[in-house]
Amino acid sequence: MVDSARHTEIVRNLFIQALNRLEEENAGNPLSDLFVQVDQQNGEVSIFDDTENLLGKEVVFDWVLPDMEEEKFDAKVTGDLKEVVNGLNEKGAFDKIYVVKPFSVSLVNDDFGVIEELLFLDDEMTKLDDELLKDMDKELDDFLKKLLSDME
């Protein structure tokens, strides 16, 4: 998993550079979205603000996969991107005065059409990832059965 750690670090550093650039150049403009594009042909990862201004780009050589099906490629990079943005969020990287909520980070195609939402933050609502919800029904059913059996 050394390769995975290497490209995760490249993407994490790219996000940090983009956020630092926003902080320096923001001039009080609110930010509600970040867009990430990944070029399957050359592995280039680009981050854009909500007005589609390029904030930074890097090449992840492990993501140069021109022969892979597009859906499989998107699934491959989405997992790593979610890991990076969730880690940055846990460390408070998006707790900036210029970041307004609701705030999202999305993987987008060349036309800025959303492929997958990587992170969504809102003060009044929390959006849970599908991974967190996959066993929720069974756990709730088990909990209710136990609760109801205790009441008998």
mmCIF file of C-alpha atoms in Angstrom:
data_model
loop_
_atom_site.group_PDB
_atom_site.id
_atom_site.type_symbol
_atom_site.label_atom_id
_atom_site.label_comp_id
_atom_site.label_asym_id
_atom_site.label_seq_id
_atom_site.Cartn_x
_atom_site.Cartn_y
_atom_site.Cartn_z
ATOM 1 C CA MET A 1 0.000 0.000 0.000
ATOM 2 C CA VAL A 2 2.999 2.304 -0.312
ATOM 3 C CA ASP A 3 1.692 3.501 -3.688
ATOM 4 C CA SER A 4 -1.683 4.302 -2.156
ATOM 5 C CA ALA A 5 -0.062 6.287 0.644
ATOM 6 C CA ARG A 6 2.089 8.160 -1.872
ATOM 7 C CA HIS A 7 -0.743 9.308 -4.106
ATOM 8 C CA THR A 8 -2.953 10.047 -1.092
ATOM 9 C CA GLU A 9 -0.211 12.347 0.206
ATOM 10 C CA ILE A 10 0.092 14.052 -3.207
ATOM 11 C CA VAL A 11 -3.658 14.758 -3.270
ATOM 12 C CA ARG A 12 -3.708 15.877 0.389
ATOM 13 C CA ASN A 13 -0.881 18.348 -0.300
ATOM 14 C CA LEU A 14 -2.711 19.611 -3.388
ATOM 15 C CA PHE A 15 -5.837 20.321 -1.313
ATOM 16 C CA ILE A 16 -3.777 22.115 1.335
ATOM 17 C CA GLN A 17 -2.080 24.243 -1.340
ATOM 18 C CA ALA A 18 -5.470 25.068 -2.898
ATOM 19 C CA LEU A 19 -6.955 26.056 0.477
ATOM 20 C CA ASN A 20 -3.887 28.169 1.299
ATOM 21 C CA ARG A 21 -4.175 29.894 -2.065
ATOM 22 C CA LEU A 22 -7.847 30.602 -1.395
ATOM 23 C CA GLU A 23 -6.998 32.050 1.994
ATOM 24 C CA GLU A 24 -4.364 34.360 0.484
ATOM 25 C CA GLU A 25 -6.416 35.458 -2.531
ATOM 26 C CA ASN A 26 -9.958 35.197 -1.168
ATOM 27 C CA ALA A 27 -10.486 38.846 -0.222
ATOM 28 C CA GLY A 28 -13.678 38.079 1.674
ATOM 29 C CA ASN A 29 -15.404 36.099 -1.073
ATOM 30 C CA PRO A 30 -17.391 33.184 0.340
ATOM 31 C CA LEU A 31 -16.681 29.649 -0.881
ATOM 32 C CA SER A 32 -19.425 27.029 -0.972
ATOM 33 C CA ASP A 33 -17.937 24.372 -3.285
ATOM 34 C CA LEU A 34 -14.678 22.830 -4.377
ATOM 35 C CA PHE A 35 -14.530 20.782 -7.554
ATOM 36 C CA VAL A 36 -12.017 18.042 -8.284
ATOM 37 C CA GLN A 37 -11.269 16.756 -11.768
ATOM 38 C CA VAL A 38 -9.086 13.730 -12.457
ATOM 39 C CA ASP A 39 -7.847 13.136 -16.000
ATOM 40 C CA GLN A 40 -7.690 9.408 -16.609
ATOM 41 C CA GLN A 41 -5.350 9.844 -19.595
ATOM 42 C CA ASN A 42 -2.546 11.687 -17.802
ATOM 43 C CA GLY A 43 -3.360 11.333 -14.077
ATOM 44 C CA GLU A 44 -3.715 15.076 -13.604
ATOM 45 C CA VAL A 45 -5.755 16.075 -10.562
ATOM 46 C CA SER A 46 -7.133 19.628 -10.665
ATOM 47 C CA ILE A 47 -8.967 21.529 -7.938
ATOM 48 C CA PHE A 48 -11.320 24.401 -8.776
ATOM 49 C CA ASP A 49 -13.279 26.866 -6.660
ATOM 50 C CA ASP A 50 -17.017 27.408 -7.064
ATOM 51 C CA THR A 51 -16.468 29.880 -9.908
ATOM 52 C CA GLU A 52 -14.392 27.259 -11.753
ATOM 53 C CA ASN A 53 -11.063 29.040 -11.174
ATOM 54 C CA LEU A 54 -8.161 26.598 -11.107
ATOM 55 C CA LEU A 55 -6.559 26.521 -7.659
ATOM 56 C CA GLY A 56 -3.930 23.889 -8.305
ATOM 57 C CA LYS A 57 -3.058 20.698 -10.105
ATOM 58 C CA GLU A 58 -0.728 17.740 -9.669
ATOM 59 C CA VAL A 59 -0.078 14.507 -11.502
ATOM 60 C CA VAL A 60 -0.752 11.203 -9.757
ATOM 61 C CA PHE A 61 1.081 8.699 -11.930
ATOM 62 C CA ASP A 62 -0.796 5.775 -10.337
ATOM 63 C CA TRP A 63 -3.969 7.259 -11.820
ATOM 64 C CA VAL A 64 -2.755 7.184 -15.430
ATOM 65 C CA LEU A 65 -5.123 4.401 -16.493
ATOM 66 C CA PRO A 66 -6.327 5.142 -20.033
ATOM 67 C CA ASP A 67 -7.455 1.541 -20.679
ATOM 68 C CA MET A 68 -9.666 1.227 -17.583
ATOM 69 C CA GLU A 69 -13.431 1.631 -17.950
ATOM 70 C CA GLU A 70 -14.484 5.121 -16.908
ATOM 71 C CA GLU A 71 -16.886 3.898 -14.204
ATOM 72 C CA LYS A 72 -14.208 1.668 -12.647
ATOM 73 C CA PHE A 73 -11.702 4.513 -12.776
ATOM 74 C CA ASP A 74 -14.142 6.908 -11.079
ATOM 75 C CA ALA A 75 -14.804 4.333 -8.353
ATOM 76 C CA LYS A 76 -11.065 3.816 -7.851
ATOM 77 C CA VAL A 77 -10.214 7.493 -7.404
ATOM 78 C CA THR A 78 -13.391 8.338 -5.466
ATOM 79 C CA GLY A 79 -12.397 6.170 -2.514
ATOM 80 C CA ASP A 80 -8.987 7.796 -2.215
ATOM 81 C CA LEU A 81 -10.399 11.288 -2.681
ATOM 82 C CA LYS A 82 -13.051 10.715 0.013
ATOM 83 C CA GLU A 83 -10.350 9.482 2.391
ATOM 84 C CA VAL A 84 -8.321 12.647 1.798
ATOM 85 C CA VAL A 85 -11.173 15.174 2.129
ATOM 86 C CA ASN A 86 -12.653 13.440 5.182
ATOM 87 C CA GLY A 87 -9.213 13.410 6.821
ATOM 88 C CA LEU A 88 -8.757 17.093 6.044
ATOM 89 C CA ASN A 89 -12.214 17.844 7.418
ATOM 90 C CA GLU A 90 -11.438 15.999 10.662
ATOM 91 C CA LYS A 91 -8.332 18.187 11.024
ATOM 92 C CA GLY A 92 -10.398 21.360 10.517
ATOM 93 C CA ALA A 93 -9.039 22.247 7.070
ATOM 94 C CA PHE A 94 -12.468 23.462 5.919
ATOM 95 C CA ASP A 95 -13.154 25.475 9.094
ATOM 96 C CA LYS A 96 -12.163 28.713 7.421
ATOM 97 C CA ILE A 97 -13.954 32.018 7.713
ATOM 98 C CA TYR A 98 -14.491 32.136 3.932
ATOM 99 C CA VAL A 99 -16.068 28.650 3.775
ATOM 100 C CA VAL A 100 -19.849 28.973 3.955
ATOM 101 C CA LYS A 101 -22.226 26.138 4.640
ATOM 102 C CA PRO A 102 -23.682 24.208 3.066
ATOM 103 C CA PHE A 103 -20.257 23.362 1.651
ATOM 104 C CA SER A 104 -19.364 20.481 -0.635
ATOM 105 C CA VAL A 105 -16.382 18.936 -2.347
ATOM 106 C CA SER A 106 -17.329 17.087 -5.527
ATOM 107 C CA LEU A 107 -15.610 14.957 -8.137
ATOM 108 C CA VAL A 108 -16.661 16.407 -11.482
ATOM 109 C CA ASN A 109 -16.180 15.662 -15.172
ATOM 110 C CA ASP A 110 -14.687 18.056 -17.751
ATOM 111 C CA ASP A 111 -18.010 19.909 -18.013
ATOM 112 C CA PHE A 112 -18.241 20.285 -14.198
ATOM 113 C CA GLY A 113 -21.060 17.749 -14.015
ATOM 114 C CA VAL A 114 -20.949 16.071 -10.615
ATOM 115 C CA ILE A 115 -19.803 12.454 -10.703
ATOM 116 C CA GLU A 116 -19.762 11.989 -6.930
ATOM 117 C CA GLU A 117 -20.057 14.197 -3.898
ATOM 118 C CA LEU A 118 -16.961 13.576 -1.779
ATOM 119 C CA LEU A 119 -17.904 15.686 1.244
ATOM 120 C CA PHE A 120 -20.958 17.650 2.319
ATOM 121 C CA LEU A 121 -21.000 19.938 5.357
ATOM 122 C CA ASP A 122 -23.948 21.804 6.772
ATOM 123 C CA ASP A 123 -24.512 23.141 10.274
ATOM 124 C CA GLU A 124 -28.084 21.878 10.354
ATOM 125 C CA MET A 125 -27.701 18.584 8.508
ATOM 126 C CA THR A 126 -25.181 15.780 8.366
ATOM 127 C CA LYS A 127 -25.012 13.590 5.291
ATOM 128 C CA LEU A 128 -23.798 10.094 6.065
ATOM 129 C CA ASP A 129 -21.752 8.039 3.656
ATOM 130 C CA ASP A 130 -23.279 4.841 2.254
ATOM 131 C CA GLU A 131 -20.537 2.831 3.988
ATOM 132 C CA LEU A 132 -21.827 4.039 7.344
ATOM 133 C CA LEU A 133 -25.398 3.113 6.474
ATOM 134 C CA LYS A 134 -24.897 -0.327 4.926
ATOM 135 C CA ASP A 135 -25.581 -2.329 8.139
ATOM 136 C CA MET A 136 -27.791 0.260 9.818
ATOM 137 C CA ASP A 137 -31.114 -1.534 9.073
ATOM 138 C CA LYS A 138 -29.946 -4.780 10.657
ATOM 139 C CA GLU A 139 -28.538 -2.989 13.694
ATOM 140 C CA LEU A 140 -31.769 -1.030 14.190
ATOM 141 C CA ASP A 141 -33.866 -4.191 13.822
ATOM 142 C CA ASP A 142 -31.711 -5.995 16.389
ATOM 143 C CA PHE A 143 -31.957 -3.031 18.748
ATOM 144 C CA LEU A 144 -35.755 -2.849 18.447
ATOM 145 C CA LYS A 145 -36.152 -6.602 18.994
ATOM 146 C CA LYS A 146 -34.051 -6.396 22.139
ATOM 147 C CA LEU A 147 -35.894 -3.323 23.354
ATOM 148 C CA LEU A 148 -39.305 -4.830 22.755
ATOM 149 C CA SER A 149 -38.338 -8.157 24.338
ATOM 150 C CA ASP A 150 -37.246 -6.287 27.486
ATOM 151 C CA MET A 151 -40.695 -4.679 27.683
ATOM 152 C CA GLU A 152 -42.583 -7.990 27.726
#
